[in-house]
């Protein structure tokens, strides 16, 4: 994926009191990132930009 690609989505409270967010991402973006529905992402702000990084579980 190119660094200059930008995607927009709305964050929703998970509603379970955890403080987690639910973000509906476009299917094209999921495919480009190798993600599936239900995958967990780390979210951080870097230089004013929100960065989502997949949390990969170690399946040993």
PDB file of C-alpha atoms in Angstrom:
ATOM      1  CA  UNK A   1       0.000   0.000   0.000  1.00  0.00           C
ATOM      2  CA  UNK A   2       1.294   3.461  -0.820  1.00  0.00           C
ATOM      3  CA  UNK A   3       2.074   5.802   2.066  1.00  0.00           C
ATOM      4  CA  UNK A   4       0.022   8.578   0.493  1.00  0.00           C
ATOM      5  CA  UNK A   5      -3.191   6.508   0.400  1.00  0.00           C
ATOM      6  CA  UNK A   6      -5.817   7.784   2.806  1.00  0.00           C
ATOM      7  CA  UNK A   7      -8.954   6.088   4.006  1.00  0.00           C
ATOM      8  CA  UNK A   8     -11.786   7.520   6.067  1.00  0.00           C
ATOM      9  CA  UNK A   9     -14.057   5.679   8.482  1.00  0.00           C
ATOM     10  CA  UNK A  10     -16.216   6.362  11.509  1.00  0.00           C
ATOM     11  CA  UNK A  11     -15.258   5.010  14.948  1.00  0.00           C
ATOM     12  CA  UNK A  12     -18.022   3.666  17.176  1.00  0.00           C
ATOM     13  CA  UNK A  13     -17.898   2.829  20.881  1.00  0.00           C
ATOM     14  CA  UNK A  14     -18.019  -0.953  21.374  1.00  0.00           C
ATOM     15  CA  UNK A  15     -20.743  -0.330  23.955  1.00  0.00           C
ATOM     16  CA  UNK A  16     -19.354  -2.841  26.452  1.00  0.00           C
ATOM     17  CA  UNK A  17     -17.646  -0.394  28.816  1.00  0.00           C
ATOM     18  CA  UNK A  18     -14.158  -1.486  27.688  1.00  0.00           C
ATOM     19  CA  UNK A  19     -13.293   1.766  25.929  1.00  0.00           C
ATOM     20  CA  UNK A  20     -12.676  -0.234  22.733  1.00  0.00           C
ATOM     21  CA  UNK A  21     -13.732   1.140  19.353  1.00  0.00           C
ATOM     22  CA  UNK A  22     -15.403  -0.552  16.411  1.00  0.00           C
ATOM     23  CA  UNK A  23     -14.213   0.724  13.039  1.00  0.00           C
ATOM     24  CA  UNK A  24     -15.856  -0.365   9.783  1.00  0.00           C
ATOM     25  CA  UNK A  25     -13.072  -0.455   7.211  1.00  0.00           C
ATOM     26  CA  UNK A  26     -13.654  -0.750   3.446  1.00  0.00           C
ATOM     27  CA  UNK A  27     -13.189  -4.276   2.041  1.00  0.00           C
ATOM     28  CA  UNK A  28     -10.509  -3.009  -0.386  1.00  0.00           C
ATOM     29  CA  UNK A  29      -8.438  -1.722   2.544  1.00  0.00           C
ATOM     30  CA  UNK A  30      -8.891  -4.991   4.479  1.00  0.00           C
ATOM     31  CA  UNK A  31      -7.620  -6.903   1.469  1.00  0.00           C
ATOM     32  CA  UNK A  32      -4.604  -4.621   0.981  1.00  0.00           C
ATOM     33  CA  UNK A  33      -3.668  -4.967   4.675  1.00  0.00           C
ATOM     34  CA  UNK A  34      -4.281  -8.731   4.765  1.00  0.00           C
ATOM     35  CA  UNK A  35      -6.996  -8.326   7.402  1.00  0.00           C
ATOM     36  CA  UNK A  36     -10.222 -10.198   8.072  1.00  0.00           C
ATOM     37  CA  UNK A  37     -13.361  -9.255   9.954  1.00  0.00           C
ATOM     38  CA  UNK A  38     -12.724  -9.465  13.685  1.00  0.00           C
ATOM     39  CA  UNK A  39      -8.973  -8.826  13.507  1.00  0.00           C
ATOM     40  CA  UNK A  40      -7.654  -6.516  16.210  1.00  0.00           C
ATOM     41  CA  UNK A  41      -5.696  -3.360  15.473  1.00  0.00           C
ATOM     42  CA  UNK A  42      -3.447  -1.165  17.561  1.00  0.00           C
ATOM     43  CA  UNK A  43      -4.280   2.527  17.184  1.00  0.00           C
ATOM     44  CA  UNK A  44      -1.868   5.392  17.777  1.00  0.00           C
ATOM     45  CA  UNK A  45      -1.409   8.994  16.699  1.00  0.00           C
ATOM     46  CA  UNK A  46       1.894   9.704  14.937  1.00  0.00           C
ATOM     47  CA  UNK A  47       2.618  13.294  13.889  1.00  0.00           C
ATOM     48  CA  UNK A  48      -1.105  14.075  13.952  1.00  0.00           C
ATOM     49  CA  UNK A  49      -2.061  11.034  11.846  1.00  0.00           C
ATOM     50  CA  UNK A  50      -4.007   8.036  13.187  1.00  0.00           C
ATOM     51  CA  UNK A  51      -2.060   4.855  12.433  1.00  0.00           C
ATOM     52  CA  UNK A  52      -3.705   1.424  12.592  1.00  0.00           C
ATOM     53  CA  UNK A  53      -1.392  -1.576  12.934  1.00  0.00           C
ATOM     54  CA  UNK A  54      -2.608  -5.197  12.956  1.00  0.00           C
ATOM     55  CA  UNK A  55      -2.094  -7.074  16.229  1.00  0.00           C
ATOM     56  CA  UNK A  56      -0.780 -10.456  15.086  1.00  0.00           C
ATOM     57  CA  UNK A  57      -1.379 -13.316  17.478  1.00  0.00           C
ATOM     58  CA  UNK A  58       1.475 -15.827  17.824  1.00  0.00           C
ATOM     59  CA  UNK A  59      -0.061 -19.269  17.117  1.00  0.00           C
ATOM     60  CA  UNK A  60       2.568 -21.723  18.343  1.00  0.00           C
TER      61      UNK A  60
END
